[in-house]
Short mmCIF file of C-alpha atoms in Angstrom, two decimals:
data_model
loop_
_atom_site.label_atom_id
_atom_site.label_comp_id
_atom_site.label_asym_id
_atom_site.label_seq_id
_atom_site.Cartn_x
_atom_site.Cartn_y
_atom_site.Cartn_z
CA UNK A 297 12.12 -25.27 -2.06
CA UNK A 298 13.94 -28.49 -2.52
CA UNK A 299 13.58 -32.06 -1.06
CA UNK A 300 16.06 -31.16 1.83
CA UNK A 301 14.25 -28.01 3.00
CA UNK A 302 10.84 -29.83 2.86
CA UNK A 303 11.90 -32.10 5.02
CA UNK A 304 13.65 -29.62 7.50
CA UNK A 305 9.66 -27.86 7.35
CA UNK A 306 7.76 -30.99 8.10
CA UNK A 307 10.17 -32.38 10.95
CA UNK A 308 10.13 -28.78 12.13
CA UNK A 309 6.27 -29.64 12.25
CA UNK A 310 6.05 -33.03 14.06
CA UNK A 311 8.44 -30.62 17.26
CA UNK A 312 6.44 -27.03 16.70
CA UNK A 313 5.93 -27.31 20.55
CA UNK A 314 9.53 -27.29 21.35
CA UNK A 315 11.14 -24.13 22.64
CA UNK A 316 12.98 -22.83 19.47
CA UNK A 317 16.63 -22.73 19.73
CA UNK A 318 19.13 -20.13 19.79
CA UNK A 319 21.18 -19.43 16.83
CA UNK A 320 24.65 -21.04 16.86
CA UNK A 321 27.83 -18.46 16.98
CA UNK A 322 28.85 -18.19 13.40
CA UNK A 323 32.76 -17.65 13.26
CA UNK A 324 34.38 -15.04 11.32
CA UNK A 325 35.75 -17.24 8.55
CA UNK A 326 32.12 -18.76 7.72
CA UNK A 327 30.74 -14.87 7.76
CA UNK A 328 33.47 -13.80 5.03
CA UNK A 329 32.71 -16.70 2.97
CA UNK A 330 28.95 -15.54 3.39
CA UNK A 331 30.01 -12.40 2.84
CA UNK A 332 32.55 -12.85 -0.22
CA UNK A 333 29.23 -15.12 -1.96
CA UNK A 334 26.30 -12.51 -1.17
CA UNK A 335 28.93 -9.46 -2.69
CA UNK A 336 29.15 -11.71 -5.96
CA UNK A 337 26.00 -12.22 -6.30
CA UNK A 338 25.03 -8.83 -5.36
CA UNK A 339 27.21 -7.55 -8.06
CA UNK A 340 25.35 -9.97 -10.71
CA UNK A 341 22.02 -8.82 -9.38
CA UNK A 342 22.71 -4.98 -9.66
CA UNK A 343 24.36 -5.58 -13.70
CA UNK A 344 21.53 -7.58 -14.66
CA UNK A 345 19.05 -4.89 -13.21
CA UNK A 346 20.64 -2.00 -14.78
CA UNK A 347 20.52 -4.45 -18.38
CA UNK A 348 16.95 -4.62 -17.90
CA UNK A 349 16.48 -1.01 -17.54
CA UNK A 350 17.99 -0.23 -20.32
CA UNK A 351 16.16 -2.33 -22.05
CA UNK A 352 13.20 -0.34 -21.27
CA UNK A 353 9.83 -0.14 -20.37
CA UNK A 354 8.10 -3.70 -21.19
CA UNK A 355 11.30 -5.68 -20.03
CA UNK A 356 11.11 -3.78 -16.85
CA UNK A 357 7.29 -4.56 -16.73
CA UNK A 358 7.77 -8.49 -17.73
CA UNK A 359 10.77 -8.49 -14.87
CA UNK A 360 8.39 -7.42 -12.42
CA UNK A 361 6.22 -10.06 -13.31
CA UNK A 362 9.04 -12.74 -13.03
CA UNK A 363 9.66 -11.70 -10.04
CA UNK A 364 6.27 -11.68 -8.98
CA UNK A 365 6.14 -15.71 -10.45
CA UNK A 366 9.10 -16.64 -8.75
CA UNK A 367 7.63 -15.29 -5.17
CA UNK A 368 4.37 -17.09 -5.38
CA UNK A 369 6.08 -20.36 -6.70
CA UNK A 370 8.36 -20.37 -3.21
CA UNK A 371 4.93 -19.35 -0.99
CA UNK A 372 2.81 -22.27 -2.77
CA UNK A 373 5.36 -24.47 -1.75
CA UNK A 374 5.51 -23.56 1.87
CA UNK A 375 1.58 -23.25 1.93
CA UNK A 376 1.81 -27.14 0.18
CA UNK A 377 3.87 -28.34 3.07
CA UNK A 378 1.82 -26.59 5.27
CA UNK A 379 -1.67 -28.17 4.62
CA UNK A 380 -0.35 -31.21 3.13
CA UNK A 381 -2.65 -33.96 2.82
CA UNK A 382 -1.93 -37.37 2.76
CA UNK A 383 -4.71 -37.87 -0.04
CA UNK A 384 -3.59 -35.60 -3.25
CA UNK A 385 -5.95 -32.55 -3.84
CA UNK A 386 -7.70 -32.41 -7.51
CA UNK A 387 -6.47 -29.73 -9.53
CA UNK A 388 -4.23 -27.78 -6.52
CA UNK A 389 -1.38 -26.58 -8.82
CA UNK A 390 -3.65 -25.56 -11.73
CA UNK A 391 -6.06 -23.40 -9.28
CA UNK A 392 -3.46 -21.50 -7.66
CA UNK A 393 -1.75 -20.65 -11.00
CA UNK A 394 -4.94 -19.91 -12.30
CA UNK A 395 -6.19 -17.29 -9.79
CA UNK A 396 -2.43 -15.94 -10.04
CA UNK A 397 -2.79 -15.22 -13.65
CA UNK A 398 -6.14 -13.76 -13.18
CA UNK A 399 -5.07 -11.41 -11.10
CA UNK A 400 -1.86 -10.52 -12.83
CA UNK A 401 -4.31 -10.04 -16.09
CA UNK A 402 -6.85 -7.51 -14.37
CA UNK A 403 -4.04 -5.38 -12.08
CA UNK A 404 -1.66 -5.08 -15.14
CA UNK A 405 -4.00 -4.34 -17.42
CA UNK A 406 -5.52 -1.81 -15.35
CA UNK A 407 -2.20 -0.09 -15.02
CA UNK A 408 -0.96 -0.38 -18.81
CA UNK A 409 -4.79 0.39 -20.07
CA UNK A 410 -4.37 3.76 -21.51
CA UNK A 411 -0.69 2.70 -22.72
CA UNK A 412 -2.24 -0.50 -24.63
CA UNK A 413 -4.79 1.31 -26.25
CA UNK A 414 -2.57 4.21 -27.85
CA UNK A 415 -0.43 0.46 -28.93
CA UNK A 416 -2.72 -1.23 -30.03
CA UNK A 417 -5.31 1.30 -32.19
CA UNK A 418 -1.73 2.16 -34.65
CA UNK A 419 -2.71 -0.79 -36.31
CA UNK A 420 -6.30 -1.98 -37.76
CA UNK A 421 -5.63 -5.59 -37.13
CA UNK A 422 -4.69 -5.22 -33.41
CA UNK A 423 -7.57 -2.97 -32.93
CA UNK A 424 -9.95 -5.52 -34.00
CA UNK A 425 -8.29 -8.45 -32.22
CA UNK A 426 -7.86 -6.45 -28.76
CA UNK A 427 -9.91 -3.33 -28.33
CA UNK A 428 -13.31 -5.40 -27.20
CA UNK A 429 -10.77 -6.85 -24.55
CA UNK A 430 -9.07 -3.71 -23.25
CA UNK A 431 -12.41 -2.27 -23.14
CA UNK A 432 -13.99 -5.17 -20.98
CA UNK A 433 -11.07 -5.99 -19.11
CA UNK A 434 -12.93 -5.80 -15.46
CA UNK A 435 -15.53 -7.72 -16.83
CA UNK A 436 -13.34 -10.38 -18.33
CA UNK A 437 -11.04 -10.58 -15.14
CA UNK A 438 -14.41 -11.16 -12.69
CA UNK A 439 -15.62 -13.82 -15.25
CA UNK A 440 -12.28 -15.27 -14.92
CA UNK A 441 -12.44 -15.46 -11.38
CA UNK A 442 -15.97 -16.79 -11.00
CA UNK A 443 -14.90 -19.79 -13.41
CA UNK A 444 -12.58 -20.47 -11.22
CA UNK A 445 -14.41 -20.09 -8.46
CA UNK A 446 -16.96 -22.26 -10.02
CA UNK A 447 -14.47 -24.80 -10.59
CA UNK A 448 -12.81 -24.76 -7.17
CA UNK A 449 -16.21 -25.75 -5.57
CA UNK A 450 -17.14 -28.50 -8.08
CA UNK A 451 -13.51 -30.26 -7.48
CA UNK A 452 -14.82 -30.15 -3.50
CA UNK A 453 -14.36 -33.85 -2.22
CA UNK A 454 -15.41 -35.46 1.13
CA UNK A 455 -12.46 -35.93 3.53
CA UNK A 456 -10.69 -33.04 1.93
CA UNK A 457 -12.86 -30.17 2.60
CA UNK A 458 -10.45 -28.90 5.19
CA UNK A 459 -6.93 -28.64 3.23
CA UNK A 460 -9.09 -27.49 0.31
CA UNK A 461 -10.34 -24.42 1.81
CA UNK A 462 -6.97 -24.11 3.82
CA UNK A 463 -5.03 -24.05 -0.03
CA UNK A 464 -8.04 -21.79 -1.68
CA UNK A 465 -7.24 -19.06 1.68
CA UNK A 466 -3.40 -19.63 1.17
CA UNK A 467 -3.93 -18.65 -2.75
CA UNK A 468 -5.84 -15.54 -2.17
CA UNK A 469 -3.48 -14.53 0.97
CA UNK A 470 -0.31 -14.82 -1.35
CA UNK A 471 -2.10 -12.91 -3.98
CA UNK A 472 -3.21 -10.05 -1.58
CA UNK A 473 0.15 -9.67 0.22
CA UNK A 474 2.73 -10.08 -2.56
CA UNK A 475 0.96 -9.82 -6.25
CA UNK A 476 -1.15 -6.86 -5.41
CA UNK A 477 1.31 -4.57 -3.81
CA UNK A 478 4.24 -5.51 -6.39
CA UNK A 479 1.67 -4.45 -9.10
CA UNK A 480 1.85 -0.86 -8.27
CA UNK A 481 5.42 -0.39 -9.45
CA UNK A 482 4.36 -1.41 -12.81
CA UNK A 483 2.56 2.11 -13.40
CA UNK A 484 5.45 3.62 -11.62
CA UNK A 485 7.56 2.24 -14.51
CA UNK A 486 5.22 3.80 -17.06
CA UNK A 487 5.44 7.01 -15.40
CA UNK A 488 9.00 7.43 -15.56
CA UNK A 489 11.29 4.42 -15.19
CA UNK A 490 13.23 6.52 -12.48
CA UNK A 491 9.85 6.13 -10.18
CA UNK A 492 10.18 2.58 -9.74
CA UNK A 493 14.44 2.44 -10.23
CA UNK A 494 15.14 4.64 -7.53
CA UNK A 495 12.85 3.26 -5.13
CA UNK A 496 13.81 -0.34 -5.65
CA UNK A 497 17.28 0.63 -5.17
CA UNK A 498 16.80 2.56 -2.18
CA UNK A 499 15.43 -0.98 -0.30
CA UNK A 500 18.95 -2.63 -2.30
CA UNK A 501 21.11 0.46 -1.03
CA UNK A 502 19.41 0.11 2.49
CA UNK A 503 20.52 -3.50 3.07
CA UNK A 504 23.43 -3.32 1.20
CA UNK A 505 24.37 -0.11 3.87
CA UNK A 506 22.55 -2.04 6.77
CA UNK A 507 24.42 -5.17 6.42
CA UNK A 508 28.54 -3.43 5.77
CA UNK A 509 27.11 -1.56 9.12
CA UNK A 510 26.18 -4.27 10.80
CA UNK A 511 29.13 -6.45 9.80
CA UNK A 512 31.81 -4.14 11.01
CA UNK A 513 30.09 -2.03 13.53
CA UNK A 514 26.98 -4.77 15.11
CA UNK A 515 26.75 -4.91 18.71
CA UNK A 516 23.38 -4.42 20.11
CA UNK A 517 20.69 -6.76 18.61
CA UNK A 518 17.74 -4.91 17.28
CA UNK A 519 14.47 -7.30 17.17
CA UNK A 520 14.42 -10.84 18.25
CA UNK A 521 12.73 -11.83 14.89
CA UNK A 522 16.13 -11.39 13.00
CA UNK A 523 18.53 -12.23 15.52
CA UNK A 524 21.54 -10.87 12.64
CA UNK A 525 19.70 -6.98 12.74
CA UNK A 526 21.45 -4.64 14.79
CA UNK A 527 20.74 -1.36 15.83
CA UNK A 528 24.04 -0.09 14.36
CA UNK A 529 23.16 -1.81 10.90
CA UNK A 530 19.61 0.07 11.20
CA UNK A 531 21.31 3.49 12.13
CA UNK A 532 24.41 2.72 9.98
CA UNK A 533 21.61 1.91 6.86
CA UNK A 534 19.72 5.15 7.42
CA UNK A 535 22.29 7.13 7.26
CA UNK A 536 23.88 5.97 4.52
CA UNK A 537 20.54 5.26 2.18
CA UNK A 538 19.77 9.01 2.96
CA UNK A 539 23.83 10.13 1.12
CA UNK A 540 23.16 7.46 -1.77
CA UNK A 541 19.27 8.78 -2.32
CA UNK A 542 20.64 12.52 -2.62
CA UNK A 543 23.07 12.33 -4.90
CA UNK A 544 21.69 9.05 -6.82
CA UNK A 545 18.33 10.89 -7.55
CA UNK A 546 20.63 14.11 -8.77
CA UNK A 547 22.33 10.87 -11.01
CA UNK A 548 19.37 9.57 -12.51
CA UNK A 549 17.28 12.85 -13.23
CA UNK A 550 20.10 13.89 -15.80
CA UNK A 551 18.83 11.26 -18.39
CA UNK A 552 15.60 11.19 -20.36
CA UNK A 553 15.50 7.80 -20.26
CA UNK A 554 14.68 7.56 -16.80
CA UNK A 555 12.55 10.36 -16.85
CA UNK A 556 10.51 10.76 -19.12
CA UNK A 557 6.68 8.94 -19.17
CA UNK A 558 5.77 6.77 -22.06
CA UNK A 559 2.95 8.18 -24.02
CA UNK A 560 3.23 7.56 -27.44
CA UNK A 561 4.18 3.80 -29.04
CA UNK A 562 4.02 3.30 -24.67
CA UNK A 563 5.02 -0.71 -25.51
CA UNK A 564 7.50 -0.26 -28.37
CA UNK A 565 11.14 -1.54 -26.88
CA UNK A 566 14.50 -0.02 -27.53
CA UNK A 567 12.94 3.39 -28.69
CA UNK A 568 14.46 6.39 -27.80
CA UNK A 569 12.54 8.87 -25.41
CA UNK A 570 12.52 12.81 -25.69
CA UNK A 571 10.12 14.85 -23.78
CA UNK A 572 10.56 18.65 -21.44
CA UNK A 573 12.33 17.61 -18.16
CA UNK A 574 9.37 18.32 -15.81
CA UNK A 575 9.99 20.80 -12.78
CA UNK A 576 11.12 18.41 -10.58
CA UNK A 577 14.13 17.38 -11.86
CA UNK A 578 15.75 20.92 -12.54
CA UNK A 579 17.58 22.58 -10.40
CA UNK A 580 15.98 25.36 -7.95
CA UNK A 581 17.47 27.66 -5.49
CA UNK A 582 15.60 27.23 -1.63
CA UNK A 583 15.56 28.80 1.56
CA UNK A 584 14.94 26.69 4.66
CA UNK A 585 11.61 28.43 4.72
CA UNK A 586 10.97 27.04 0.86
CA UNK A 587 11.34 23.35 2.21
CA UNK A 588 9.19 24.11 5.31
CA UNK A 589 6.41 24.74 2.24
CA UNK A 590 6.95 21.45 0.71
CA UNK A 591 6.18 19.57 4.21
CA UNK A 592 3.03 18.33 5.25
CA UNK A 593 0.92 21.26 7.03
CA UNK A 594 1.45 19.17 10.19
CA UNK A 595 4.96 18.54 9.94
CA UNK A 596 5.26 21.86 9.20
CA UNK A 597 3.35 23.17 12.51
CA UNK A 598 5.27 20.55 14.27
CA UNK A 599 9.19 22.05 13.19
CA UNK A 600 8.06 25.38 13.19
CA UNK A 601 6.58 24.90 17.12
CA UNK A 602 9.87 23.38 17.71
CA UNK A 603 12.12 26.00 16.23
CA UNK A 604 10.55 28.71 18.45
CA UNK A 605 11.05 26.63 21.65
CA UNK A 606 14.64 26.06 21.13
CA UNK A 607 17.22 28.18 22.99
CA UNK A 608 18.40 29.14 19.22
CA UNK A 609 20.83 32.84 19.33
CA UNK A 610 19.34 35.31 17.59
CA UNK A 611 22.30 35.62 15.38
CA UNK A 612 21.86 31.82 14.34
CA UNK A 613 18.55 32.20 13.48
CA UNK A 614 19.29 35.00 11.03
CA UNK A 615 21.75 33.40 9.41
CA UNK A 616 19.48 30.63 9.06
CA UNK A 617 16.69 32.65 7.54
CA UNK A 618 19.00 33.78 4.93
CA UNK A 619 21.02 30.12 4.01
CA UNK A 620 19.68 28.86 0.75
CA UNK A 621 20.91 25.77 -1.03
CA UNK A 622 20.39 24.96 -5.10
CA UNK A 623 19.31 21.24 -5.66
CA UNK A 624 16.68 19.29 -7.78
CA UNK A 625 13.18 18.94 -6.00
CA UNK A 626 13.90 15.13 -6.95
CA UNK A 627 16.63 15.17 -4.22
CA UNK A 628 14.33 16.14 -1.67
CA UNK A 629 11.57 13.97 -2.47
CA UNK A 630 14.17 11.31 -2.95
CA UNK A 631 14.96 11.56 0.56
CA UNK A 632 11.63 10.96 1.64
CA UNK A 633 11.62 7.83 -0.23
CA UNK A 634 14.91 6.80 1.55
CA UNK A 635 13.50 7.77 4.96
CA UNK A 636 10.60 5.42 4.61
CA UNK A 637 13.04 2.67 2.80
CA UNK A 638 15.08 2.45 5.84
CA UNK A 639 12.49 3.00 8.66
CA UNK A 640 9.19 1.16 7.49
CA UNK A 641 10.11 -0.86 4.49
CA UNK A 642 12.49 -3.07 6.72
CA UNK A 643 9.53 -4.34 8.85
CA UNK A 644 8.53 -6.33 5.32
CA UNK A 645 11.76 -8.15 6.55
CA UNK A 646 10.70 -8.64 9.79
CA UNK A 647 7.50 -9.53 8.93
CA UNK A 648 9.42 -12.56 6.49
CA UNK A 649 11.37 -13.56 9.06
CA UNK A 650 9.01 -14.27 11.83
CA UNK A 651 6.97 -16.55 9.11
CA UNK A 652 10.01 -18.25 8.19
CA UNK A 653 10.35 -18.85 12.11
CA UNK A 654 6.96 -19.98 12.14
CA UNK A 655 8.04 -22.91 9.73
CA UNK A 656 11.48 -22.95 11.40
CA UNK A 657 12.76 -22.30 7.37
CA UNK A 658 15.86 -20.41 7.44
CA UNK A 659 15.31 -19.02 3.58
CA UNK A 660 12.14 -18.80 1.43
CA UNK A 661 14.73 -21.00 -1.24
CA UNK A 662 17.63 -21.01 -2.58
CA UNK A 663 17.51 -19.52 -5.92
CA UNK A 664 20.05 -16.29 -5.22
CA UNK A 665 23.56 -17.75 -3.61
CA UNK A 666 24.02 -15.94 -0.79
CA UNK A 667 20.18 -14.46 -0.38
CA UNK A 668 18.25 -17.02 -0.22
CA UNK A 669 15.42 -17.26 -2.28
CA UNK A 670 13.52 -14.05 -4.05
CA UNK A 671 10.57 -13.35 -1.66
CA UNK A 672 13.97 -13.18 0.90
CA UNK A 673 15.05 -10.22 -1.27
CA UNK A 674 11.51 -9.00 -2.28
CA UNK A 675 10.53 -8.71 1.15
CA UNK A 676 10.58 -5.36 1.58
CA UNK A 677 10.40 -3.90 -2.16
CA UNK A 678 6.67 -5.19 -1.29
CA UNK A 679 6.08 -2.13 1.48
CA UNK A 680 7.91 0.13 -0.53
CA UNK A 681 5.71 -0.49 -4.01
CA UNK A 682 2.91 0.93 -2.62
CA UNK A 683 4.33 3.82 -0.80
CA UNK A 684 6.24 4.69 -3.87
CA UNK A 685 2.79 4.75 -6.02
CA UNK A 686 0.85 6.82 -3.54
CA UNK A 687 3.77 8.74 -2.84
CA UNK A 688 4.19 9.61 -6.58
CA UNK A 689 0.57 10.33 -7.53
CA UNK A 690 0.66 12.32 -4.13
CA UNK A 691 3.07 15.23 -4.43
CA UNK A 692 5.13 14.72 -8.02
CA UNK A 693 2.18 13.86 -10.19
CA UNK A 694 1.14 16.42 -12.48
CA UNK A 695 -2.84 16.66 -13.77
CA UNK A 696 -2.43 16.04 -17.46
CA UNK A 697 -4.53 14.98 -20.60
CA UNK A 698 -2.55 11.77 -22.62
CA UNK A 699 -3.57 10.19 -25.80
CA UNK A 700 -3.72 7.07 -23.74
CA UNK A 701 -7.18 9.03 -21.70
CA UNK A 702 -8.27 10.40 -24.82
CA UNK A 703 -8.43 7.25 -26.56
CA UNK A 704 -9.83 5.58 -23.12
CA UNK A 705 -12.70 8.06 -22.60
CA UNK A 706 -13.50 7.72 -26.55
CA UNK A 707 -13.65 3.65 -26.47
CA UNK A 708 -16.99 4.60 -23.86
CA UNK A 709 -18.70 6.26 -26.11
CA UNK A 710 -21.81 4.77 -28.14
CA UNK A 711 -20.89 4.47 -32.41
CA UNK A 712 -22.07 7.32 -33.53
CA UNK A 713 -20.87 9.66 -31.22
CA UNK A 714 -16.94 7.84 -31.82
CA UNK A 715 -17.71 8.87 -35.38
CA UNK A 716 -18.90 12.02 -34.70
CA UNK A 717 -16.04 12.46 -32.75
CA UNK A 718 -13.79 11.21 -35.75
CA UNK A 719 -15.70 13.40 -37.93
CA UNK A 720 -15.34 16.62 -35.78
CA UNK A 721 -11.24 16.23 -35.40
CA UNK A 722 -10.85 15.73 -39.37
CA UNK A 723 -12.49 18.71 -39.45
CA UNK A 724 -10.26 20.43 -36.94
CA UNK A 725 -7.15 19.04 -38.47
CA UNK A 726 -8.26 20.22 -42.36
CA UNK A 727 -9.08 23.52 -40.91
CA UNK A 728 -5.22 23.78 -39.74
CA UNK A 729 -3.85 22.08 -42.69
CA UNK A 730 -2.89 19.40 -40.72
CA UNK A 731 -4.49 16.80 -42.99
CA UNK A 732 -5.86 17.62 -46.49
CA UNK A 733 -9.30 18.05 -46.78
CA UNK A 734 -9.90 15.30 -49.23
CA UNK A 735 -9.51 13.23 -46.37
CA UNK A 736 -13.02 14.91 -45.03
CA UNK A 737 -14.50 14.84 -48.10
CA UNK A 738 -14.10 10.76 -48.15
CA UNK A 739 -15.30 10.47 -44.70
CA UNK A 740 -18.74 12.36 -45.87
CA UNK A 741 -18.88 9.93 -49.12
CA UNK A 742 -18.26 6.92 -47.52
CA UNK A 743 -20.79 7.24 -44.78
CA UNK A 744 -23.19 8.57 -46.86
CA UNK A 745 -26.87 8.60 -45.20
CA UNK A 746 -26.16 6.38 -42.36
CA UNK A 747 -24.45 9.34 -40.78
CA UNK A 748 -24.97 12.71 -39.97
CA UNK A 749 -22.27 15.07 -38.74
CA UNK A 750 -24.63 17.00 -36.16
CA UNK A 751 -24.81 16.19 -32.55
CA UNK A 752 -27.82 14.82 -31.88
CA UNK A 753 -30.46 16.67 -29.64
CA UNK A 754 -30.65 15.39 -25.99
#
């Protein structure tokens, strides 16, 4: 936020008990300059995005986290203005950064555990430098935390107590709301870059549709928190994030890249992926009845109940009993996605905008011409990371056995059994000439008496 807007927020303070005013008429040559600069920038945002993706999985992941940085950098600033004190607080930028950290460390690392440890066990070194840590990680991140809980409360001062606490709630609330939810697409990207790509764009493609709607076709104002919605932009966005979802999902599923789940080298960058396109993005012929399966039981009740009340001809319902349709089961969940991207995700706007009226701000920043600043575009990619993650683990999610668990359940068990265990494979692999038995042979000789290759009784 710069100098200007700060003091736009704290004038805006000194009058909160005045009746807000109504938005000015904005003439059509100022909205085609605003529209002309947020279609540039637009354009930059979508070719840098698509850069990133093909960049791969860890750019993707450390782009989230930018993002995620450049969100809680504009909300600390509003929450400074906010419960600004006229006596400087010890240590206020350091504590907020510091609990931001702490919690990026323990979310991403719970996400990326099973990826890190197939990483970082190829090499002898890295397993001795990280494998304590990726096996501790909760422990580390809550002994993180209480330091810095421990050193909140010892910079307590008298006559500050107040705006202390106040920054200390602002910190965790920022975390909770924007941090946490974002953090979800980052296993999304490990499962299959398309699981976070096509969600994210859905919320772009929603806006993008809401706003050309809106624009051309706006008439009847939608909610009183963003005065600019209409209901024409909300229809008009629905509609057309529903085409974009079927056919971009159909796009996307063609390429391995997108679709296929890191599970061996997970962090490498720039390495090609191969694996068996899984069910969901082939093809499949269906029947109206076929997607009635794939509902919810209680949708399912609910549009079958309504069928047989409708005055339908018999002749129409025959013909629809025997319509089928080929498509990939990605369109179809794809269209879920979009459903929720245009109906519930743009309430993360709403939600923005009334706290932005709150401060009487008119952007979170200024850091994307034509936007705003990013929590003004990452407003409602919030709402949809979650959905997207319990969506995915929901009805696409397969149960499966990675090296990734493997190597996560092994790390809890006690030494001798992780050598037993060591001991047992070689064994399994000599046995199908997998590995030559010598290797076996210097396993036995090296350990000598100090281990024995029986499972111990219970």
């Amino acid at each position: 936020m710069r100098p200007k807007q700060q003091a736009q927020v704290t004038a805006a303070e000194d009058t909160a008990s005045e009746p807000e005013p109504e938005p000015k008429p904005v003439d059509r040559k100022s909205r085609l300059r605003s529209f002309r600069v947020r279609t540039i920038s637009s354009v930059l945002l979508i070719g840098g995005f698509i850069g990133i993706i093909w960049a791969g999985h860890v750019p993707l992941m450390f782009f989230i986290l930018l993002l995620q940085f450049l969100v809680a950098r504009e909300l600390f600033r509003i929450a400074y203005i906010a419960e600004k004190s006229k006596r400087s607080l010890p240590l206020l930028r350091t504590q907020q950064w510091y609990f931001f950290f702490t919690a990026v460390f323990w979310l991403y690392l719970r996400f990326i555990k099973n990826n890190l440890l197939v990483e970082v066990t190829s090499d002898m070194t890295l397993a001795r430098l990280f494998v304590w840590a990726v096996k501790h990680h909760s422990l580390i991140s809550y002994s993180l935390y209480m330091a810095g809980f421990v050193g909140f409360v010892l910079s307590l001062k008298k006559g500050l107590y107040l705006h202390q606490f106040a920054h200390y709630a602002w910190t965790h609330m920022i975390i909770l709301i924007t941090t946490v939810p974002t953090s979800f697409f980052v296993s999304n990207v490990f499962s299959g870059i398309l699981w976070y790509v096509l969600p994210a764009f859905l919320i772009v493609a929603n806006d993008i549709c809401a706003y050309l709607a809106g624009f051309f076709f706006g008439r009847t104002p939608l909610i009183k928190l963003s005065p600019k919605k209409t209901w024409e932009g909300f229809v008009g966005g629905f509609l057309g994030t529903l085409v974009i979802a079927f056919y971009l999902s159909a796009y996307m599923s063609k390429y391995k890249w997108m679709t296929c789940p890191r599970k061996v080298r997970d962090l490498t960058v720039f390495k090609g992926l191969d694996c068996t396109p899984d069910d969901v993005f082939i093809p499949a012929t269906y029947t109206l009845a076929d997607v009635n399966d794939l509902l919810p039981p209680a949708a399912a009740e609910y549009l079958r109940l309504a069928a047989d009340r409708l005055p339908v001809p018999p002749a129409l319902k025959a013909a629809a009993a025997d319509f089928t349709f080929t498509v990939a089961p990605i369109q179809l969940h794809a269209l879920s996605l979009a459903a929720f991207a245009s109906i519930a995700a743009p309430f993360g706007g709403f939600f923005a905008s009334g706290f932005k009226r709150a401060f009487h701000m008119k952007d979170f920043g200024d850091t994307i011409p034509g936007h705003g600043g990013v929590t003004d575009r990452f407003d409602c990619q919030i709402v949809m990371a979650v959905f997207a993650y319990t969506y995915y683990w929901s009805y696409i999610s397969k149960p499966e056995v990675t090296l990734g668990d493997v190597l996560n359940s092994a790390t809890k068990l006690n030494d001798h059994d992780q050598i037993l265990l060591v001991g047992k494979m070689a064994n399994l692999l000599a046995a199908e000439g997998l590995i030559p038995g010598s290797i076996v042979d210097a396993l036995r000789k090296h350990l000598g008496n100090r281990f024995t290759w029986e499972v111990p009784d219970s």
